[in-house]
Amino acid sequence: MRLLLFGAPGVGKGTQAKLLADDFRIPHISTGDLLRTAVANGTELGKKAKVIMDAGKLVPDDVMIGLVRGVLGSPAASKGFILDGFPRTLNQARALAQMFEELGIHDYRVLNIEVSNEAIIRRLSSRLMCRNDGKIYSTETYGATAGSPCPDCGGELYQRDDDKPETIRHRLEVYSTQTSPILKFYEDLGVELTVNGMDTVENVHRNINRLLQSTELR
Ligand code: AP5
Ligand code: MG
């Protein structure tokens, strides 16, 4: 199973990726999570990425391509993966196609999750993440607030620095101008699948699995 999760910020890529990674027992590779780990560890990459992420902009292609090349080539990803948040530019999509060629990967799908902008803004404004295990929650469904303990591991739940209204608006603009055009690239390759993300987490998860079954990817 090699799956790319695609869609605007807040459509539920991370939420669904974690469920699918559990279903298929393969790694969830989120470029956003990799960058947030670098930020938390105070590495050089983290210091540079934080400024860009907090502004809602994209980290340069060469940095992201190098990061993903390293992870996809690792033994952990050899039996499959859920890639979340990459590619985000046409350059990244072309570089990924080249990586797949080098790794002999020909069978993969791009799952595009669609959600209205109003719902995205509501979801991102109420999102909480666990500082310890990266699990994703919502103040709307869990009734937790920033600073509450993670129900799973007890780590601190926090609001992401890029989930402020101004930054959310900018991330949506960046998605619309730089990232959404990639869909055509994958439609032309015949590997794109679209799922409606305007449903409960459980129903979206069930519909994704049905879609994957119908395309014989699982
Ligand atoms: P990244 O971390 O990838 O952020 P994103 O794409 O903006 O997407 P999000 O993580 O915000 O949303 P999501 O779709 O994962 O939704 P989630 O499941 O959390 O990237 C962050 C930054 O890193 C970028 O802005 C950029 O600077 C940099 N970056 C990363 N990759 C890069 C790349 N390739 N190139 C360049 N720069 C890069 O859900 C959101 C909320 O909704 C949660 O509260 C959740 O509980 C809730 N929710 C989920 N599903 C549902 C549902 N069905 N119903 C109701 N609520 C739901
Ligand atoms: Mg995410």
Short mmCIF file of N, CA and C in Angstrom, two decimals, residues 16-186:
data_model
loop_
_atom_site.label_atom_id
_atom_site.label_comp_id
_atom_site.label_asym_id
_atom_site.label_seq_id
_atom_site.Cartn_x
_atom_site.Cartn_y
_atom_site.Cartn_z
N GLN A 16 -6.93 10.91 9.07
CA GLN A 16 -7.18 9.69 8.29
C GLN A 16 -5.89 8.89 8.08
N ALA A 17 -4.76 9.60 7.92
CA ALA A 17 -3.49 8.89 7.72
C ALA A 17 -3.17 7.99 8.91
N LYS A 18 -3.43 8.49 10.12
CA LYS A 18 -3.12 7.69 11.31
C LYS A 18 -3.99 6.43 11.35
N LEU A 19 -5.28 6.57 10.98
CA LEU A 19 -6.19 5.40 10.97
C LEU A 19 -5.75 4.39 9.92
N LEU A 20 -5.37 4.89 8.72
CA LEU A 20 -4.98 3.99 7.63
C LEU A 20 -3.63 3.32 7.94
N ALA A 21 -2.74 4.07 8.58
CA ALA A 21 -1.43 3.48 8.94
C ALA A 21 -1.64 2.34 9.93
N ASP A 22 -2.62 2.49 10.84
CA ASP A 22 -2.96 1.40 11.78
C ASP A 22 -3.58 0.23 11.02
N ASP A 23 -4.51 0.53 10.11
CA ASP A 23 -5.19 -0.54 9.34
C ASP A 23 -4.16 -1.40 8.61
N PHE A 24 -3.21 -0.74 7.94
CA PHE A 24 -2.30 -1.46 7.05
C PHE A 24 -0.93 -1.74 7.67
N ARG A 25 -0.75 -1.26 8.92
CA ARG A 25 0.53 -1.46 9.64
C ARG A 25 1.72 -0.99 8.81
N ILE A 26 1.58 0.22 8.31
CA ILE A 26 2.67 0.84 7.55
C ILE A 26 2.90 2.23 8.13
N PRO A 27 4.08 2.82 7.89
CA PRO A 27 4.36 4.12 8.51
C PRO A 27 3.55 5.28 7.93
N HIS A 28 3.21 6.21 8.80
CA HIS A 28 2.59 7.47 8.40
C HIS A 28 3.71 8.49 8.31
N ILE A 29 3.98 8.96 7.12
CA ILE A 29 5.05 9.94 6.93
C ILE A 29 4.41 11.29 6.65
N SER A 30 4.44 12.18 7.65
CA SER A 30 3.86 13.51 7.49
C SER A 30 5.01 14.52 7.43
N THR A 31 5.11 15.25 6.32
CA THR A 31 6.21 16.22 6.22
C THR A 31 6.03 17.34 7.26
N GLY A 32 4.76 17.69 7.55
CA GLY A 32 4.51 18.69 8.59
C GLY A 32 5.02 18.21 9.95
N ASP A 33 4.74 16.93 10.27
CA ASP A 33 5.21 16.36 11.56
C ASP A 33 6.74 16.31 11.60
N LEU A 34 7.37 15.95 10.45
CA LEU A 34 8.85 15.89 10.42
C LEU A 34 9.42 17.28 10.72
N LEU A 35 8.79 18.31 10.12
CA LEU A 35 9.28 19.67 10.35
C LEU A 35 9.03 20.10 11.80
N ARG A 36 7.86 19.75 12.35
CA ARG A 36 7.57 20.14 13.73
C ARG A 36 8.52 19.44 14.71
N THR A 37 8.94 18.21 14.39
CA THR A 37 9.93 17.53 15.23
C THR A 37 11.26 18.27 15.17
N ALA A 38 11.64 18.71 13.96
CA ALA A 38 12.90 19.47 13.81
C ALA A 38 12.82 20.78 14.60
N VAL A 39 11.64 21.41 14.59
CA VAL A 39 11.46 22.65 15.35
C VAL A 39 11.61 22.36 16.85
N ALA A 40 10.94 21.30 17.31
CA ALA A 40 10.97 20.96 18.74
C ALA A 40 12.39 20.61 19.19
N ASN A 41 13.18 20.00 18.28
CA ASN A 41 14.55 19.61 18.63
C ASN A 41 15.55 20.77 18.46
N GLY A 42 15.07 21.89 17.92
CA GLY A 42 15.92 23.07 17.77
C GLY A 42 17.05 22.88 16.78
N THR A 43 16.85 22.01 15.76
CA THR A 43 17.91 21.81 14.76
C THR A 43 17.96 23.03 13.82
N GLU A 44 19.02 23.08 13.00
CA GLU A 44 19.15 24.18 12.03
C GLU A 44 17.93 24.22 11.11
N LEU A 45 17.54 23.02 10.60
CA LEU A 45 16.36 22.93 9.74
C LEU A 45 15.14 23.46 10.49
N GLY A 46 15.00 23.04 11.74
CA GLY A 46 13.85 23.45 12.55
C GLY A 46 13.78 24.96 12.71
N LYS A 47 14.93 25.59 12.96
CA LYS A 47 14.96 27.05 13.18
C LYS A 47 14.50 27.78 11.92
N LYS A 48 15.00 27.31 10.75
CA LYS A 48 14.62 27.96 9.49
C LYS A 48 13.16 27.68 9.16
N ALA A 49 12.75 26.41 9.38
CA ALA A 49 11.38 26.02 9.01
C ALA A 49 10.34 26.74 9.85
N LYS A 50 10.65 26.99 11.13
CA LYS A 50 9.64 27.58 12.02
C LYS A 50 9.15 28.93 11.50
N VAL A 51 10.08 29.76 11.04
CA VAL A 51 9.73 31.10 10.55
C VAL A 51 8.78 30.97 9.35
N ILE A 52 9.12 30.02 8.46
CA ILE A 52 8.33 29.84 7.24
C ILE A 52 6.95 29.28 7.59
N MET A 53 6.93 28.26 8.47
CA MET A 53 5.65 27.63 8.83
C MET A 53 4.74 28.62 9.56
N ASP A 54 5.30 29.40 10.45
CA ASP A 54 4.48 30.35 11.21
C ASP A 54 3.88 31.42 10.30
N ALA A 55 4.52 31.64 9.14
CA ALA A 55 3.99 32.61 8.18
C ALA A 55 3.00 31.93 7.21
N GLY A 56 2.86 30.60 7.33
CA GLY A 56 1.94 29.87 6.45
C GLY A 56 2.48 29.69 5.04
N LYS A 57 3.82 29.82 4.89
CA LYS A 57 4.43 29.67 3.56
C LYS A 57 5.00 28.26 3.41
N LEU A 58 5.53 27.97 2.21
CA LEU A 58 6.10 26.64 1.97
C LEU A 58 7.61 26.64 2.19
N VAL A 59 8.11 25.60 2.82
CA VAL A 59 9.56 25.39 2.97
C VAL A 59 10.11 25.08 1.57
N PRO A 60 11.32 25.58 1.23
CA PRO A 60 11.82 25.41 -0.15
C PRO A 60 11.83 23.96 -0.62
N ASP A 61 11.56 23.80 -1.92
CA ASP A 61 11.45 22.47 -2.53
C ASP A 61 12.68 21.60 -2.28
N ASP A 62 13.90 22.15 -2.45
CA ASP A 62 15.09 21.30 -2.33
C ASP A 62 15.20 20.70 -0.91
N VAL A 63 14.81 21.48 0.10
CA VAL A 63 14.86 20.98 1.48
C VAL A 63 13.86 19.83 1.65
N MET A 64 12.62 20.06 1.17
CA MET A 64 11.56 19.06 1.35
C MET A 64 11.85 17.79 0.55
N ILE A 65 12.37 17.97 -0.67
CA ILE A 65 12.65 16.80 -1.51
C ILE A 65 13.74 15.95 -0.86
N GLY A 66 14.77 16.60 -0.31
CA GLY A 66 15.85 15.87 0.38
C GLY A 66 15.32 15.11 1.59
N LEU A 67 14.42 15.76 2.33
CA LEU A 67 13.84 15.15 3.53
C LEU A 67 13.05 13.88 3.17
N VAL A 68 12.21 14.00 2.15
CA VAL A 68 11.35 12.87 1.76
C VAL A 68 12.17 11.76 1.11
N ARG A 69 13.18 12.13 0.35
CA ARG A 69 14.04 11.12 -0.28
C ARG A 69 14.66 10.21 0.80
N GLY A 70 15.13 10.83 1.88
CA GLY A 70 15.75 10.07 2.97
C GLY A 70 14.76 9.11 3.61
N VAL A 71 13.54 9.57 3.86
CA VAL A 71 12.55 8.73 4.56
C VAL A 71 12.04 7.61 3.66
N LEU A 72 11.73 7.92 2.40
CA LEU A 72 11.17 6.89 1.50
C LEU A 72 12.19 5.79 1.19
N GLY A 73 13.47 6.15 1.24
CA GLY A 73 14.51 5.17 0.95
C GLY A 73 14.87 4.30 2.16
N SER A 74 14.25 4.58 3.31
CA SER A 74 14.61 3.84 4.53
C SER A 74 13.88 2.49 4.57
N PRO A 75 14.46 1.50 5.28
CA PRO A 75 13.84 0.18 5.35
C PRO A 75 12.41 0.23 5.89
N ALA A 76 12.12 1.16 6.81
CA ALA A 76 10.78 1.24 7.42
C ALA A 76 9.70 1.47 6.36
N ALA A 77 10.07 2.12 5.25
CA ALA A 77 9.06 2.45 4.23
C ALA A 77 9.05 1.43 3.09
N SER A 78 9.84 0.37 3.22
CA SER A 78 10.00 -0.52 2.07
C SER A 78 8.74 -1.34 1.77
N LYS A 79 7.87 -1.54 2.79
CA LYS A 79 6.67 -2.36 2.55
C LYS A 79 5.42 -1.53 2.31
N GLY A 80 5.60 -0.21 2.28
CA GLY A 80 4.46 0.67 2.05
C GLY A 80 4.51 1.87 2.96
N PHE A 81 3.67 2.85 2.66
CA PHE A 81 3.65 4.07 3.48
C PHE A 81 2.42 4.90 3.13
N ILE A 82 2.07 5.76 4.08
CA ILE A 82 1.06 6.80 3.84
C ILE A 82 1.82 8.12 3.88
N LEU A 83 1.92 8.77 2.74
CA LEU A 83 2.65 10.03 2.67
C LEU A 83 1.64 11.18 2.77
N ASP A 84 1.84 12.06 3.76
CA ASP A 84 0.85 13.10 4.08
C ASP A 84 1.54 14.48 4.03
N GLY A 85 1.11 15.33 3.09
CA GLY A 85 1.65 16.69 3.03
C GLY A 85 2.74 16.88 1.99
N PHE A 86 2.97 15.90 1.19
CA PHE A 86 3.98 15.97 0.11
C PHE A 86 3.46 15.15 -1.06
N PRO A 87 3.50 15.64 -2.29
CA PRO A 87 4.07 16.90 -2.73
C PRO A 87 3.10 18.07 -2.55
N ARG A 88 3.67 19.27 -2.54
CA ARG A 88 2.88 20.49 -2.40
C ARG A 88 3.14 21.48 -3.52
N THR A 89 4.07 21.15 -4.41
CA THR A 89 4.32 21.97 -5.61
C THR A 89 4.55 21.00 -6.77
N LEU A 90 4.43 21.53 -7.99
CA LEU A 90 4.65 20.69 -9.16
C LEU A 90 6.08 20.16 -9.19
N ASN A 91 7.03 20.98 -8.75
CA ASN A 91 8.43 20.54 -8.66
C ASN A 91 8.56 19.33 -7.76
N GLN A 92 7.90 19.38 -6.60
CA GLN A 92 7.95 18.26 -5.65
C GLN A 92 7.29 17.02 -6.27
N ALA A 93 6.18 17.22 -7.01
CA ALA A 93 5.49 16.08 -7.63
C ALA A 93 6.40 15.40 -8.65
N ARG A 94 7.12 16.21 -9.42
CA ARG A 94 8.03 15.65 -10.44
C ARG A 94 9.19 14.92 -9.75
N ALA A 95 9.71 15.51 -8.67
CA ALA A 95 10.82 14.87 -7.94
C ALA A 95 10.35 13.55 -7.33
N LEU A 96 9.11 13.52 -6.84
CA LEU A 96 8.59 12.28 -6.24
C LEU A 96 8.43 11.20 -7.31
N ALA A 97 7.97 11.59 -8.50
CA ALA A 97 7.84 10.62 -9.59
C ALA A 97 9.21 10.01 -9.90
N GLN A 98 10.23 10.83 -9.86
CA GLN A 98 11.60 10.36 -10.10
C GLN A 98 12.06 9.39 -8.98
N MET A 99 11.74 9.75 -7.73
CA MET A 99 12.10 8.87 -6.60
C MET A 99 11.41 7.52 -6.75
N PHE A 100 10.10 7.53 -7.11
CA PHE A 100 9.35 6.29 -7.28
C PHE A 100 9.99 5.43 -8.37
N GLU A 101 10.41 6.10 -9.45
CA GLU A 101 11.08 5.39 -10.55
C GLU A 101 12.33 4.69 -10.01
N GLU A 102 13.13 5.43 -9.26
CA GLU A 102 14.39 4.88 -8.73
C GLU A 102 14.14 3.72 -7.76
N LEU A 103 13.02 3.83 -7.00
CA LEU A 103 12.72 2.80 -5.99
C LEU A 103 11.89 1.65 -6.59
N GLY A 104 11.56 1.76 -7.87
CA GLY A 104 10.76 0.71 -8.53
C GLY A 104 9.31 0.69 -8.07
N ILE A 105 8.80 1.84 -7.65
CA ILE A 105 7.41 1.92 -7.19
C ILE A 105 6.54 2.37 -8.36
N HIS A 106 5.60 1.49 -8.78
CA HIS A 106 4.74 1.85 -9.90
C HIS A 106 3.27 1.90 -9.49
N ASP A 107 2.94 1.21 -8.38
CA ASP A 107 1.54 1.12 -7.97
C ASP A 107 1.30 1.99 -6.74
N TYR A 108 0.68 3.11 -6.93
CA TYR A 108 0.37 4.00 -5.81
C TYR A 108 -0.89 4.79 -6.16
N ARG A 109 -1.53 5.37 -5.15
CA ARG A 109 -2.71 6.21 -5.39
C ARG A 109 -2.56 7.53 -4.65
N VAL A 110 -3.23 8.53 -5.18
CA VAL A 110 -3.28 9.84 -4.55
C VAL A 110 -4.72 10.07 -4.10
N LEU A 111 -4.91 10.15 -2.79
CA LEU A 111 -6.26 10.30 -2.26
C LEU A 111 -6.51 11.76 -1.91
N ASN A 112 -7.41 12.36 -2.67
CA ASN A 112 -7.72 13.78 -2.51
C ASN A 112 -8.95 13.92 -1.61
N ILE A 113 -8.79 14.58 -0.45
CA ILE A 113 -9.91 14.76 0.48
C ILE A 113 -10.48 16.16 0.29
N GLU A 114 -11.79 16.24 0.06
CA GLU A 114 -12.42 17.55 -0.20
C GLU A 114 -13.31 17.99 0.96
N VAL A 115 -13.08 19.24 1.40
CA VAL A 115 -13.86 19.83 2.50
C VAL A 115 -14.04 21.32 2.18
N SER A 116 -15.19 21.89 2.55
CA SER A 116 -15.43 23.31 2.25
C SER A 116 -14.50 24.19 3.09
N ASN A 117 -14.23 25.40 2.58
CA ASN A 117 -13.35 26.32 3.31
C ASN A 117 -13.91 26.70 4.68
N GLU A 118 -15.25 26.84 4.78
CA GLU A 118 -15.87 27.20 6.08
C GLU A 118 -15.55 26.12 7.11
N ALA A 119 -15.72 24.85 6.69
CA ALA A 119 -15.46 23.73 7.63
C ALA A 119 -13.98 23.68 8.00
N ILE A 120 -13.11 23.95 7.02
CA ILE A 120 -11.66 23.93 7.28
C ILE A 120 -11.31 24.96 8.36
N ILE A 121 -11.83 26.16 8.22
CA ILE A 121 -11.51 27.23 9.18
C ILE A 121 -12.00 26.84 10.57
N ARG A 122 -13.21 26.26 10.63
CA ARG A 122 -13.75 25.83 11.93
C ARG A 122 -12.87 24.72 12.53
N ARG A 123 -12.50 23.75 11.68
CA ARG A 123 -11.70 22.61 12.18
C ARG A 123 -10.33 23.06 12.68
N LEU A 124 -9.67 23.93 11.90
CA LEU A 124 -8.31 24.33 12.30
C LEU A 124 -8.32 25.22 13.53
N SER A 125 -9.39 26.02 13.68
CA SER A 125 -9.46 26.91 14.84
C SER A 125 -9.69 26.11 16.11
N SER A 126 -10.21 24.89 15.98
CA SER A 126 -10.51 24.10 17.18
C SER A 126 -9.57 22.89 17.33
N ARG A 127 -8.51 22.85 16.51
CA ARG A 127 -7.61 21.68 16.58
C ARG A 127 -6.64 21.79 17.76
N LEU A 128 -6.39 20.66 18.38
CA LEU A 128 -5.34 20.53 19.40
C LEU A 128 -4.46 19.36 18.99
N MET A 129 -3.15 19.49 19.27
CA MET A 129 -2.24 18.36 18.99
C MET A 129 -1.51 18.00 20.26
N CYS A 130 -1.14 16.72 20.38
CA CYS A 130 -0.37 16.29 21.55
C CYS A 130 1.11 16.54 21.28
N ARG A 131 1.76 17.22 22.21
CA ARG A 131 3.19 17.54 22.05
C ARG A 131 4.04 16.28 22.10
N ASN A 132 3.53 15.24 22.72
CA ASN A 132 4.30 14.03 22.90
C ASN A 132 4.14 13.03 21.74
N ASP A 133 2.89 12.64 21.41
CA ASP A 133 2.73 11.61 20.37
C ASP A 133 2.13 12.13 19.07
N GLY A 134 1.86 13.45 18.98
CA GLY A 134 1.38 14.04 17.73
C GLY A 134 -0.06 13.72 17.39
N LYS A 135 -0.79 13.07 18.32
CA LYS A 135 -2.20 12.73 18.03
C LYS A 135 -3.00 14.02 17.87
N ILE A 136 -4.07 13.93 17.05
CA ILE A 136 -4.85 15.12 16.69
C ILE A 136 -6.23 15.06 17.37
N TYR A 137 -6.60 16.17 18.00
CA TYR A 137 -7.92 16.24 18.66
C TYR A 137 -8.61 17.52 18.24
N SER A 138 -9.86 17.64 18.65
CA SER A 138 -10.60 18.87 18.39
C SER A 138 -11.28 19.29 19.67
N THR A 139 -11.27 20.59 19.94
CA THR A 139 -11.96 21.07 21.15
C THR A 139 -13.46 20.79 21.01
N GLU A 140 -13.94 20.68 19.74
CA GLU A 140 -15.37 20.46 19.53
C GLU A 140 -15.78 19.05 19.89
N THR A 141 -14.96 18.05 19.53
CA THR A 141 -15.38 16.67 19.79
C THR A 141 -14.89 16.13 21.14
N TYR A 142 -13.75 16.62 21.62
CA TYR A 142 -13.20 16.04 22.85
C TYR A 142 -13.45 16.91 24.08
N GLY A 143 -13.92 18.15 23.84
CA GLY A 143 -14.19 19.03 24.97
C GLY A 143 -12.93 19.41 25.74
N ALA A 144 -11.75 19.11 25.16
CA ALA A 144 -10.49 19.47 25.83
C ALA A 144 -10.10 20.90 25.45
N THR A 145 -9.19 21.50 26.19
CA THR A 145 -8.67 22.82 25.83
C THR A 145 -7.14 22.73 25.80
N ALA A 146 -6.50 23.77 25.24
CA ALA A 146 -5.03 23.78 25.22
C ALA A 146 -4.53 23.66 26.65
N GLY A 147 -3.53 22.79 26.84
CA GLY A 147 -2.99 22.58 28.18
C GLY A 147 -3.55 21.33 28.85
N SER A 148 -4.68 20.80 28.33
CA SER A 148 -5.25 19.56 28.89
C SER A 148 -4.30 18.40 28.56
N PRO A 149 -4.38 17.30 29.33
CA PRO A 149 -3.55 16.14 29.00
C PRO A 149 -4.13 15.34 27.83
N CYS A 150 -3.24 14.76 27.02
CA CYS A 150 -3.65 13.88 25.92
C CYS A 150 -4.35 12.66 26.52
N PRO A 151 -5.57 12.31 26.04
CA PRO A 151 -6.30 11.17 26.59
C PRO A 151 -5.50 9.86 26.46
N ASP A 152 -4.60 9.79 25.48
CA ASP A 152 -3.85 8.56 25.23
C ASP A 152 -2.58 8.44 26.06
N CYS A 153 -1.76 9.52 26.05
CA CYS A 153 -0.43 9.38 26.67
C CYS A 153 -0.18 10.38 27.80
N GLY A 154 -1.13 11.30 28.02
CA GLY A 154 -0.95 12.28 29.11
C GLY A 154 -0.10 13.48 28.73
N GLY A 155 0.44 13.49 27.48
CA GLY A 155 1.24 14.64 27.02
C GLY A 155 0.38 15.90 26.94
N GLU A 156 1.05 17.05 26.77
CA GLU A 156 0.31 18.32 26.76
C GLU A 156 -0.36 18.56 25.40
N LEU A 157 -1.66 18.89 25.40
CA LEU A 157 -2.34 19.27 24.17
C LEU A 157 -2.09 20.75 23.92
N TYR A 158 -1.72 21.11 22.69
CA TYR A 158 -1.43 22.51 22.38
C TYR A 158 -2.04 22.92 21.05
N GLN A 159 -2.17 24.22 20.85
CA GLN A 159 -2.64 24.73 19.56
C GLN A 159 -1.43 25.04 18.69
N ARG A 160 -1.43 24.54 17.44
CA ARG A 160 -0.30 24.82 16.55
C ARG A 160 -0.18 26.31 16.28
N ASP A 161 1.08 26.79 16.19
CA ASP A 161 1.31 28.22 15.97
C ASP A 161 0.74 28.69 14.63
N ASP A 162 0.62 27.74 13.65
CA ASP A 162 0.08 28.17 12.35
C ASP A 162 -1.44 28.04 12.27
N ASP A 163 -2.09 27.72 13.38
CA ASP A 163 -3.56 27.64 13.39
C ASP A 163 -4.20 28.93 13.88
N LYS A 164 -3.56 30.07 13.59
CA LYS A 164 -4.16 31.37 13.91
C LYS A 164 -4.92 31.84 12.66
N PRO A 165 -6.05 32.58 12.83
CA PRO A 165 -6.91 32.92 11.68
C PRO A 165 -6.15 33.49 10.49
N GLU A 166 -5.21 34.45 10.72
CA GLU A 166 -4.47 35.08 9.64
C GLU A 166 -3.65 34.04 8.87
N THR A 167 -2.97 33.17 9.63
CA THR A 167 -2.09 32.16 9.00
C THR A 167 -2.92 31.11 8.27
N ILE A 168 -4.06 30.74 8.84
CA ILE A 168 -4.93 29.75 8.18
C ILE A 168 -5.33 30.29 6.80
N ARG A 169 -5.73 31.59 6.76
CA ARG A 169 -6.14 32.19 5.48
C ARG A 169 -5.00 32.13 4.47
N HIS A 170 -3.78 32.44 4.93
CA HIS A 170 -2.64 32.42 4.01
C HIS A 170 -2.34 30.99 3.54
N ARG A 171 -2.43 30.02 4.44
CA ARG A 171 -2.18 28.61 4.04
C ARG A 171 -3.19 28.17 2.98
N LEU A 172 -4.44 28.62 3.12
CA LEU A 172 -5.46 28.25 2.13
C LEU A 172 -5.14 28.87 0.76
N GLU A 173 -4.61 30.09 0.78
CA GLU A 173 -4.22 30.75 -0.48
C GLU A 173 -3.06 30.01 -1.14
N VAL A 174 -2.08 29.63 -0.31
CA VAL A 174 -0.92 28.90 -0.83
C VAL A 174 -1.37 27.57 -1.42
N TYR A 175 -2.32 26.92 -0.74
CA TYR A 175 -2.83 25.64 -1.26
C TYR A 175 -3.47 25.86 -2.63
N SER A 176 -4.30 26.91 -2.71
CA SER A 176 -5.05 27.13 -3.94
C SER A 176 -4.12 27.50 -5.11
N THR A 177 -3.07 28.29 -4.85
CA THR A 177 -2.22 28.73 -5.97
C THR A 177 -1.10 27.73 -6.29
N GLN A 178 -0.48 27.15 -5.25
CA GLN A 178 0.73 26.35 -5.50
C GLN A 178 0.49 24.84 -5.45
N THR A 179 -0.47 24.40 -4.63
CA THR A 179 -0.60 22.95 -4.41
C THR A 179 -1.74 22.33 -5.24
N SER A 180 -2.91 22.96 -5.26
CA SER A 180 -4.05 22.31 -5.94
C SER A 180 -3.78 22.01 -7.42
N PRO A 181 -2.96 22.83 -8.14
CA PRO A 181 -2.70 22.49 -9.54
C PRO A 181 -2.06 21.11 -9.74
N ILE A 182 -1.45 20.56 -8.69
CA ILE A 182 -0.81 19.24 -8.83
C ILE A 182 -1.84 18.15 -9.14
N LEU A 183 -3.09 18.38 -8.70
CA LEU A 183 -4.11 17.33 -8.89
C LEU A 183 -4.21 16.90 -10.35
N LYS A 184 -4.10 17.88 -11.23
CA LYS A 184 -4.20 17.60 -12.68
C LYS A 184 -3.08 16.64 -13.10
N PHE A 185 -1.89 16.85 -12.52
CA PHE A 185 -0.73 15.98 -12.80
C PHE A 185 -1.10 14.52 -12.49
N TYR A 186 -1.75 14.31 -11.32
CA TYR A 186 -2.10 12.95 -10.91
C TYR A 186 -3.34 12.42 -11.64
#
